[in-house]
mmCIF file with all atom_site columns, C-alpha atoms in Angstrom:
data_model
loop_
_atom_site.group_PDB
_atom_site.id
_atom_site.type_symbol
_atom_site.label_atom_id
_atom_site.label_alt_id
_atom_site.label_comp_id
_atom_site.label_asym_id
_atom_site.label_entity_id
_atom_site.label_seq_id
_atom_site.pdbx_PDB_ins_code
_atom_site.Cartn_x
_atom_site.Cartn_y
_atom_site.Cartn_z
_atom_site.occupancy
_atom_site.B_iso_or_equiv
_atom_site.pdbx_formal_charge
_atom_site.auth_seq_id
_atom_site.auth_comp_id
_atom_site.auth_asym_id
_atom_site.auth_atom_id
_atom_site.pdbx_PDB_model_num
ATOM 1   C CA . UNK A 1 1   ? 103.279 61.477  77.222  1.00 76.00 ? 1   UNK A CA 1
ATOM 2   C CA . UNK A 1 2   ? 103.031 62.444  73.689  1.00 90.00 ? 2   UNK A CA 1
ATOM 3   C CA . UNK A 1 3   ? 104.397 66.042  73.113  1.00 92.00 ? 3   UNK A CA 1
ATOM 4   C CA . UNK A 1 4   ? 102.213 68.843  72.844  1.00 94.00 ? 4   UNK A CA 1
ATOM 5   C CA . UNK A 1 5   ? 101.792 72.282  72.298  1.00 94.00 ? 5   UNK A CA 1
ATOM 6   C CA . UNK A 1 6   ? 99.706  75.155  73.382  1.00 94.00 ? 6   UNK A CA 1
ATOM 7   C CA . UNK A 1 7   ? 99.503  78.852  72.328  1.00 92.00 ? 7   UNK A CA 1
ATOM 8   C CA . UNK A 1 8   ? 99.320  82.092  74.620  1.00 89.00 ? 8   UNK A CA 1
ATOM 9   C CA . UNK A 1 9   ? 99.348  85.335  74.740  1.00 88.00 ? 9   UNK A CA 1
ATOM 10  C CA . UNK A 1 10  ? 99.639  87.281  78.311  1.00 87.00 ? 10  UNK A CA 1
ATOM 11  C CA . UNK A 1 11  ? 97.618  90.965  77.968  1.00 89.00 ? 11  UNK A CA 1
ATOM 12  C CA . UNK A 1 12  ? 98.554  94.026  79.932  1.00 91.00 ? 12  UNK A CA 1
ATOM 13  C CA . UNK A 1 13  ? 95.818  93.802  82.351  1.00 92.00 ? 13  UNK A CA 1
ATOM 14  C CA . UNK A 1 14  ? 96.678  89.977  83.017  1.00 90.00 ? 14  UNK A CA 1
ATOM 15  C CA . UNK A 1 15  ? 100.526 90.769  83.755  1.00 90.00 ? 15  UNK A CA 1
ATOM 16  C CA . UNK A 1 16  ? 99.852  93.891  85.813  1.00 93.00 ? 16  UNK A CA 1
ATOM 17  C CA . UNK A 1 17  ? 97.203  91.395  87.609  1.00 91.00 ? 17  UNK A CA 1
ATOM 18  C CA . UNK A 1 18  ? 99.745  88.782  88.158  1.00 88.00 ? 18  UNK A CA 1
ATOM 19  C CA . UNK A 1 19  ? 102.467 91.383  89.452  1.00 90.00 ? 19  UNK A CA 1
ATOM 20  C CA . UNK A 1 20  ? 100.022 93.052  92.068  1.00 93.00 ? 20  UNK A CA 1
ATOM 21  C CA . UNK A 1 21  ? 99.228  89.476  93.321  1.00 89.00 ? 21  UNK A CA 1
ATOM 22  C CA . UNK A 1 22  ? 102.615 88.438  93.685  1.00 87.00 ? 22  UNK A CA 1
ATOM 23  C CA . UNK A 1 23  ? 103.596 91.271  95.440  1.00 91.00 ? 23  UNK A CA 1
ATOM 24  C CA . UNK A 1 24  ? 100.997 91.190  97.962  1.00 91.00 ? 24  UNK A CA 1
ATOM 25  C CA . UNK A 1 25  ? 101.653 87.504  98.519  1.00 89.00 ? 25  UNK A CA 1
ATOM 26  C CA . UNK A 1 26  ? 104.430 88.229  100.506 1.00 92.00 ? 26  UNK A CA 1
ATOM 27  C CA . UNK A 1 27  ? 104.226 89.524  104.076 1.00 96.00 ? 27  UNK A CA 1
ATOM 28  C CA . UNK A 1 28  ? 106.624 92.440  103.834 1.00 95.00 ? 28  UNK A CA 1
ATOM 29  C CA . UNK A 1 29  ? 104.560 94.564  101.437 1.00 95.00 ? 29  UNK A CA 1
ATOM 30  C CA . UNK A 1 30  ? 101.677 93.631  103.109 1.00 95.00 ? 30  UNK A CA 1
ATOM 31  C CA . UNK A 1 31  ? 103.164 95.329  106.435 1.00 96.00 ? 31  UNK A CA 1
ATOM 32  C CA . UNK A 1 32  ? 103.736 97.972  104.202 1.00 95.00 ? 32  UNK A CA 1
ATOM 33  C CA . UNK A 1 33  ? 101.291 98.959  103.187 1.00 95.00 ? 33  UNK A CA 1
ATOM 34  C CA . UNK A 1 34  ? 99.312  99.013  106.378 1.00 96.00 ? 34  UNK A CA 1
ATOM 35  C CA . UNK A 1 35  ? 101.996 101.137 108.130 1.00 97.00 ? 35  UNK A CA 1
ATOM 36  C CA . UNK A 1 36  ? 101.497 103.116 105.039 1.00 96.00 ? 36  UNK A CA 1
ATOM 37  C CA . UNK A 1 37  ? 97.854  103.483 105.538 1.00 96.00 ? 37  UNK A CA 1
ATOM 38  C CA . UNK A 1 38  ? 98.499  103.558 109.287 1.00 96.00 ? 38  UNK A CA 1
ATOM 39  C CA . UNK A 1 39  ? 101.189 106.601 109.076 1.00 95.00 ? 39  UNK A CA 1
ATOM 40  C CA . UNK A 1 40  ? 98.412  108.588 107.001 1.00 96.00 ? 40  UNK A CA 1
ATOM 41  C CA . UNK A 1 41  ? 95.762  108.024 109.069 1.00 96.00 ? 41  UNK A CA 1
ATOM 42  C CA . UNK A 1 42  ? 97.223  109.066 111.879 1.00 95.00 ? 42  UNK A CA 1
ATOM 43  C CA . UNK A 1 43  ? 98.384  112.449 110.516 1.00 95.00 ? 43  UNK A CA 1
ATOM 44  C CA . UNK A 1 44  ? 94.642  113.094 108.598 1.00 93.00 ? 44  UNK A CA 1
ATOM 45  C CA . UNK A 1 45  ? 92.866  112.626 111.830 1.00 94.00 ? 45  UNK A CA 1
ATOM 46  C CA . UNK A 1 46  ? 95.816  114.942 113.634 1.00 92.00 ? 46  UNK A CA 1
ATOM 47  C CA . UNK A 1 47  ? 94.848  117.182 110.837 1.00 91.00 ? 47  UNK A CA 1
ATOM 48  C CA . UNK A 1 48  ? 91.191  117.500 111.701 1.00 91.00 ? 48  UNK A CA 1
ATOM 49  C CA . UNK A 1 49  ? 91.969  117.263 115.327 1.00 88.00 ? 49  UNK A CA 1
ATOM 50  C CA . UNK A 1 50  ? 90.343  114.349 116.147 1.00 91.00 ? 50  UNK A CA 1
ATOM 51  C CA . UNK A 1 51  ? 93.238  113.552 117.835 1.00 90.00 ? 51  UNK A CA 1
ATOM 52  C CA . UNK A 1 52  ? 96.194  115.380 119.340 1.00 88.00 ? 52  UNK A CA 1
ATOM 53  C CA . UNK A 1 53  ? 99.049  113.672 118.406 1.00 86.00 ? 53  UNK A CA 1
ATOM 54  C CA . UNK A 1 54  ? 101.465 115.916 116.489 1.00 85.00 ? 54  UNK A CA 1
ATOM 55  C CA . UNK A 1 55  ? 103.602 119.213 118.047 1.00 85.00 ? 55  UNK A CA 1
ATOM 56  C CA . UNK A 1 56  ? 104.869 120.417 114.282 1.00 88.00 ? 56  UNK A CA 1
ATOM 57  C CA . UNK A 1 57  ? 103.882 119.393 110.882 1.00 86.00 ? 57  UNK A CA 1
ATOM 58  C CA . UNK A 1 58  ? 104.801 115.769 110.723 1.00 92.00 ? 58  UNK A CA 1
ATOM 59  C CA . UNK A 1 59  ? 106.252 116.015 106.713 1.00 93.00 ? 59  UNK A CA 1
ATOM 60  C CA . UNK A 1 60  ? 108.196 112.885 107.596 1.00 95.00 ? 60  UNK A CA 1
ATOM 61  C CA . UNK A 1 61  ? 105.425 110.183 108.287 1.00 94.00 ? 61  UNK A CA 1
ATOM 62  C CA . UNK A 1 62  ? 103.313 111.925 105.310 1.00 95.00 ? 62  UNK A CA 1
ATOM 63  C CA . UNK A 1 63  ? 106.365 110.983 103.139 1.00 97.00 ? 63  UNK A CA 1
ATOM 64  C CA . UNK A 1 64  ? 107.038 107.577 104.663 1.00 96.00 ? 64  UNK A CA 1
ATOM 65  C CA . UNK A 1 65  ? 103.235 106.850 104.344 1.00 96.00 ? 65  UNK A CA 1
ATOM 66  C CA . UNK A 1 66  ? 103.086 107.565 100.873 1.00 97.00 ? 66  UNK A CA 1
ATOM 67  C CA . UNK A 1 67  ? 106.342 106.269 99.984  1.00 97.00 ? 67  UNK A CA 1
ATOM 68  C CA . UNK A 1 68  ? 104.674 102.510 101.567 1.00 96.00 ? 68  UNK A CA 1
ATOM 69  C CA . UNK A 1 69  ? 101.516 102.889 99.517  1.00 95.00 ? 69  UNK A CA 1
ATOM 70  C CA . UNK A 1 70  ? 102.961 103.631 96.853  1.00 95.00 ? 70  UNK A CA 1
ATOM 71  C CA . UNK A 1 71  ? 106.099 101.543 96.136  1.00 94.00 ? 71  UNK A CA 1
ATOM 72  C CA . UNK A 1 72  ? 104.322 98.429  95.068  1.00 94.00 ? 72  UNK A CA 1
ATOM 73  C CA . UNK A 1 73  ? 102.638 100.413 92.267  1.00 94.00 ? 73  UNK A CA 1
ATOM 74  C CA . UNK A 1 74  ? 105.975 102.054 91.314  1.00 96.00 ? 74  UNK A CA 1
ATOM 75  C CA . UNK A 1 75  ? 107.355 98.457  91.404  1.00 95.00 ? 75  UNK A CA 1
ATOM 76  C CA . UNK A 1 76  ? 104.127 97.470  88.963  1.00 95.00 ? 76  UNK A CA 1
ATOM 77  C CA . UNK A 1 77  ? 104.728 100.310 86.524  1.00 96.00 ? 77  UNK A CA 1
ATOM 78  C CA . UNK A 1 78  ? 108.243 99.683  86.039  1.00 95.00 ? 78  UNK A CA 1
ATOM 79  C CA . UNK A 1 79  ? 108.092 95.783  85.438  1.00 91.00 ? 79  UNK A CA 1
ATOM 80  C CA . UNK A 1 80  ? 104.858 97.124  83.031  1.00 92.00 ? 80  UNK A CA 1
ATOM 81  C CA . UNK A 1 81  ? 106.942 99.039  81.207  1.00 93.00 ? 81  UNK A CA 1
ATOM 82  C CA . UNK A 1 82  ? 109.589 96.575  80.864  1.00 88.00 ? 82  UNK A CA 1
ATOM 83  C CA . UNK A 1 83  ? 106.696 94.377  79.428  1.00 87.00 ? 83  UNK A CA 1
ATOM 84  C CA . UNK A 1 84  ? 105.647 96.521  77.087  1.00 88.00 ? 84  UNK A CA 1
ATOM 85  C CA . UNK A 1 85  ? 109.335 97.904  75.547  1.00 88.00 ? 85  UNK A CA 1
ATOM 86  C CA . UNK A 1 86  ? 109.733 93.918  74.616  1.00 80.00 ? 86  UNK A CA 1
ATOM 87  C CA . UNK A 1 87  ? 107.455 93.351  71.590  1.00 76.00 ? 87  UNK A CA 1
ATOM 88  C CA . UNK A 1 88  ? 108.364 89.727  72.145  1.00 75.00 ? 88  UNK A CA 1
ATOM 89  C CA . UNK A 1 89  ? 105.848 89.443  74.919  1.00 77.00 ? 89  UNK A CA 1
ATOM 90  C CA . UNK A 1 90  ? 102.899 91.245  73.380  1.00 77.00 ? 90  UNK A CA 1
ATOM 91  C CA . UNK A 1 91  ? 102.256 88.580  70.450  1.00 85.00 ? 91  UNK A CA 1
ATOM 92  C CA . UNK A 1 92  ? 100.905 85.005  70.591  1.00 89.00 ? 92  UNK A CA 1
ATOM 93  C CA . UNK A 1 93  ? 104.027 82.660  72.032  1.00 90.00 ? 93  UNK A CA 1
ATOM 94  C CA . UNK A 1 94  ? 103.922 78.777  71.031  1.00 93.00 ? 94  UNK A CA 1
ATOM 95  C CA . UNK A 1 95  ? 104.901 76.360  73.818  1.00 94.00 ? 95  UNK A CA 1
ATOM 96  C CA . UNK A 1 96  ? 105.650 73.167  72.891  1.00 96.00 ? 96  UNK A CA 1
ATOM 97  C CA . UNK A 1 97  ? 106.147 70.653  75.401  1.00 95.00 ? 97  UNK A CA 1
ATOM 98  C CA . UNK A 1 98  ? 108.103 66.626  75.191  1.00 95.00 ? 98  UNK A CA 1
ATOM 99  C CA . UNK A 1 99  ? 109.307 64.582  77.814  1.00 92.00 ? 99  UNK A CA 1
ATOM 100 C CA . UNK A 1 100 ? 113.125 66.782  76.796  1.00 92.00 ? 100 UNK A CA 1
ATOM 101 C CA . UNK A 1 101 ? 111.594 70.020  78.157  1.00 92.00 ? 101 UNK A CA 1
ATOM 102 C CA . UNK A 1 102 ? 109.608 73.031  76.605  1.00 94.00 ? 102 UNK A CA 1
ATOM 103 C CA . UNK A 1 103 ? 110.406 74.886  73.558  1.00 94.00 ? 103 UNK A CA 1
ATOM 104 C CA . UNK A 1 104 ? 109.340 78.281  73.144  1.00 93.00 ? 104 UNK A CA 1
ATOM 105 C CA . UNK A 1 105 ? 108.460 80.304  69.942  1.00 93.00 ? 105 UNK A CA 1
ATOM 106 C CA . UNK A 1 106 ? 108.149 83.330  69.612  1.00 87.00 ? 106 UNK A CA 1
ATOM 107 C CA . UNK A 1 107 ? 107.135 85.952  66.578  1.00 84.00 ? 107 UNK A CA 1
ATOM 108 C CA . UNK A 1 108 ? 111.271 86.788  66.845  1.00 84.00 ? 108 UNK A CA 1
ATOM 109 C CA . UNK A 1 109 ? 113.300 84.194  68.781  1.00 86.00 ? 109 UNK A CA 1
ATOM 110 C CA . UNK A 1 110 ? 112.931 80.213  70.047  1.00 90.00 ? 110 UNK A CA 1
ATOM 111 C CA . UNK A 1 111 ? 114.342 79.124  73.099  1.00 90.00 ? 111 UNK A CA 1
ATOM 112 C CA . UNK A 1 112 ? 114.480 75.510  74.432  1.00 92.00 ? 112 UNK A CA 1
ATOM 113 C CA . UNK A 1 113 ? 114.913 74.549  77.787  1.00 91.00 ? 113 UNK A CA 1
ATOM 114 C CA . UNK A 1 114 ? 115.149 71.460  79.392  1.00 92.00 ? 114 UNK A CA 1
ATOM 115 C CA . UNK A 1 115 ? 113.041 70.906  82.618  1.00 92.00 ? 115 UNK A CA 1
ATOM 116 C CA . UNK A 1 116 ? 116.496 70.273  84.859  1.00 90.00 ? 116 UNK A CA 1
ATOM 117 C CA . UNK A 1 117 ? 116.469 74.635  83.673  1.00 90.00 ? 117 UNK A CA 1
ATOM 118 C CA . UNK A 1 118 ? 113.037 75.260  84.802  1.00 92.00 ? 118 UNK A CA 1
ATOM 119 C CA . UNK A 1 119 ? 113.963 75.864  88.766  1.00 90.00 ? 119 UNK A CA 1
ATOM 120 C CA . UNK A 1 120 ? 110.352 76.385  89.745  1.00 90.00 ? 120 UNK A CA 1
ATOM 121 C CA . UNK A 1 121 ? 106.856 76.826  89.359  1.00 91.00 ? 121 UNK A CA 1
ATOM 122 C CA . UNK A 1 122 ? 103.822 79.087  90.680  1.00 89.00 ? 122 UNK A CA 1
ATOM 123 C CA . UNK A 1 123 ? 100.454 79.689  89.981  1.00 89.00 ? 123 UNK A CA 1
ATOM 124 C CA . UNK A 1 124 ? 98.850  82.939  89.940  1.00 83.00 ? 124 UNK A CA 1
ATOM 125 C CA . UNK A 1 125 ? 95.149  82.786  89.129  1.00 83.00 ? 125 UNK A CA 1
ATOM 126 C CA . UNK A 1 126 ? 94.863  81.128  85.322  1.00 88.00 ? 126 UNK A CA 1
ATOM 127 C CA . UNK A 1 127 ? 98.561  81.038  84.823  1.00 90.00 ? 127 UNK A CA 1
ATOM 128 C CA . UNK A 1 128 ? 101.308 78.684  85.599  1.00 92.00 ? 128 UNK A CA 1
ATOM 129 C CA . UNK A 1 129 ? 104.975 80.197  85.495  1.00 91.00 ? 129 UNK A CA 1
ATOM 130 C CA . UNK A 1 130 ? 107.596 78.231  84.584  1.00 92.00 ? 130 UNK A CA 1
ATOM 131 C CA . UNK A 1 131 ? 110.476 79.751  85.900  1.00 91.00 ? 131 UNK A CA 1
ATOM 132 C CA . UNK A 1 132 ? 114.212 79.375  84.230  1.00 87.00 ? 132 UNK A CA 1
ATOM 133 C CA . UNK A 1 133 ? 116.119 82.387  86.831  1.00 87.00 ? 133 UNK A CA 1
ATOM 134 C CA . UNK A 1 134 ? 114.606 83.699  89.932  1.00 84.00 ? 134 UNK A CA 1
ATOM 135 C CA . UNK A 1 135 ? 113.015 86.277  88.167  1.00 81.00 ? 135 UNK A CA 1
ATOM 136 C CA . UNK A 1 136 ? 112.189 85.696  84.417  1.00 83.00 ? 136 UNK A CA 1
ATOM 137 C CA . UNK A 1 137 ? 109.551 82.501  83.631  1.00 86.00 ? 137 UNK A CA 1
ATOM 138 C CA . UNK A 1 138 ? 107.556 81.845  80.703  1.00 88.00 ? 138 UNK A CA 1
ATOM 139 C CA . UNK A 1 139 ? 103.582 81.783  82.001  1.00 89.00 ? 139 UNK A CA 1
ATOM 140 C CA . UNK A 1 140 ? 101.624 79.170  80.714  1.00 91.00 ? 140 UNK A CA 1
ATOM 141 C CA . UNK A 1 141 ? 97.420  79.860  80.413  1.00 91.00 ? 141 UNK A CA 1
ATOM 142 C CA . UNK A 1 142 ? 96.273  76.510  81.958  1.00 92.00 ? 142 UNK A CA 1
ATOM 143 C CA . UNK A 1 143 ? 92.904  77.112  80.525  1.00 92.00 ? 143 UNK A CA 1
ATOM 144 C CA . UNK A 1 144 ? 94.564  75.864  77.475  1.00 92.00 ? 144 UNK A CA 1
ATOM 145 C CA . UNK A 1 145 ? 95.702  72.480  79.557  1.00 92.00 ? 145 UNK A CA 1
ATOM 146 C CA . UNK A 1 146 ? 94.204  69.469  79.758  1.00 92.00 ? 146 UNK A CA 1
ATOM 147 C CA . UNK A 1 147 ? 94.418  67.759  83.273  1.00 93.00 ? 147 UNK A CA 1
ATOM 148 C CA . UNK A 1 148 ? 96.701  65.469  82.079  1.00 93.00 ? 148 UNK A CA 1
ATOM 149 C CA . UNK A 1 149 ? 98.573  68.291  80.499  1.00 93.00 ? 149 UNK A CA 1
ATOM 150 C CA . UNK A 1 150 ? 98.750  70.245  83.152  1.00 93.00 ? 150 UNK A CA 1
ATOM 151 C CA . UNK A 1 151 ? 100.120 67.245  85.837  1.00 93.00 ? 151 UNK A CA 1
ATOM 152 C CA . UNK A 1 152 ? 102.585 66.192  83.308  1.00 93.00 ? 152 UNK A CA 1
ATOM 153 C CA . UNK A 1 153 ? 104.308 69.550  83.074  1.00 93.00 ? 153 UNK A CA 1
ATOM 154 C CA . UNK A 1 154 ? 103.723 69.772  87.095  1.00 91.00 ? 154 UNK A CA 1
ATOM 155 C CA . UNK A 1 155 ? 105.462 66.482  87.867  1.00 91.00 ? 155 UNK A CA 1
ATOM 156 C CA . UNK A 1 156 ? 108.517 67.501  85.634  1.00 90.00 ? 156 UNK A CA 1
ATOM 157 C CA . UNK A 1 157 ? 109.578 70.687  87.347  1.00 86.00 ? 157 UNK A CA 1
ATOM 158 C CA . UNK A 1 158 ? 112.018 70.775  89.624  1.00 67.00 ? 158 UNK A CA 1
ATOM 159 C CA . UNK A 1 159 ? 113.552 66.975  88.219  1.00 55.00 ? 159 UNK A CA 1
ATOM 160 C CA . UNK A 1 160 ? 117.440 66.915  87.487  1.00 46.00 ? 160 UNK A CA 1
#
């Protein structure tokens, strides 16, 4: 395929989207957050004694419970903030991709990296990521793809 090249820009809302739905992909903070909800429950309706399940005030489920709900949001807010201390990720980035691998431009740096780097890829809603470590990956708007675009980039991940 003839190379190609495609302009982005991720927003705020779009990456704080992206990191909620990651994080409640997985199982564990799904559990979570139930026994959260569940741990809180319990202790409100103890509260208006709807049910008699506590002797003494039960401080240490009300902090587990709230600890659960909230630790994916903490999580959130700190990669958020990470986001936003990089002005690197807040401008337009310019993806170029060739049968090599994708090259990456940014309003400070390029990077290049050949699709034997790019160790795996997932879609969240509109985006692709194209990731190059387990946790850093460029994401890629494939509303800006073609079909053919988007399988050719597809078929090269994960090739050594």
């Amino acid at each position: 395929m003839e190379d190609f090249t495609i302009k982005t820009r991720l927003t705020i809302k779009e990456y704080t989207r992206v990191m909620y739905v990651g994080l409640y992909k997985k199982p564990i903070f799904i559990f979570a957050t139930l026994l959260g909800l569940y741990l809180l429950t319990i202790v409100l309706l103890d509260y208006l004694k709807v049910i008699d399940y506590y002797t003494d005030m039960p401080i240490y489920d009300i902090v587990i419970g709230i600890f659960l709900l909230l630790a994916p949001s903490v999580i959130v807010l700190i990669s958020i903030r990470q986001f936003t201390s990089n002005p690197s990720f807040q401008n337009e980035m310019t993806y170029t991709f060739s049968d090599r691998g994708v090259a990456v431009k940014g309003l400070t740096f390029n990077s290049d990296f050949l699709w034997s780097h790019i160790i795996k890829q997932k879609e969240f809603g509109k985006f692709l990521i194209l990731y190059h470590s387990k946790k850093f990956g460029n994401f890629i708007d494939m509303t800006t793809l073609t079909e053919d675009q988007l399988e050719f980039i597809k078929s090269r991940v994960g090739k050594k």
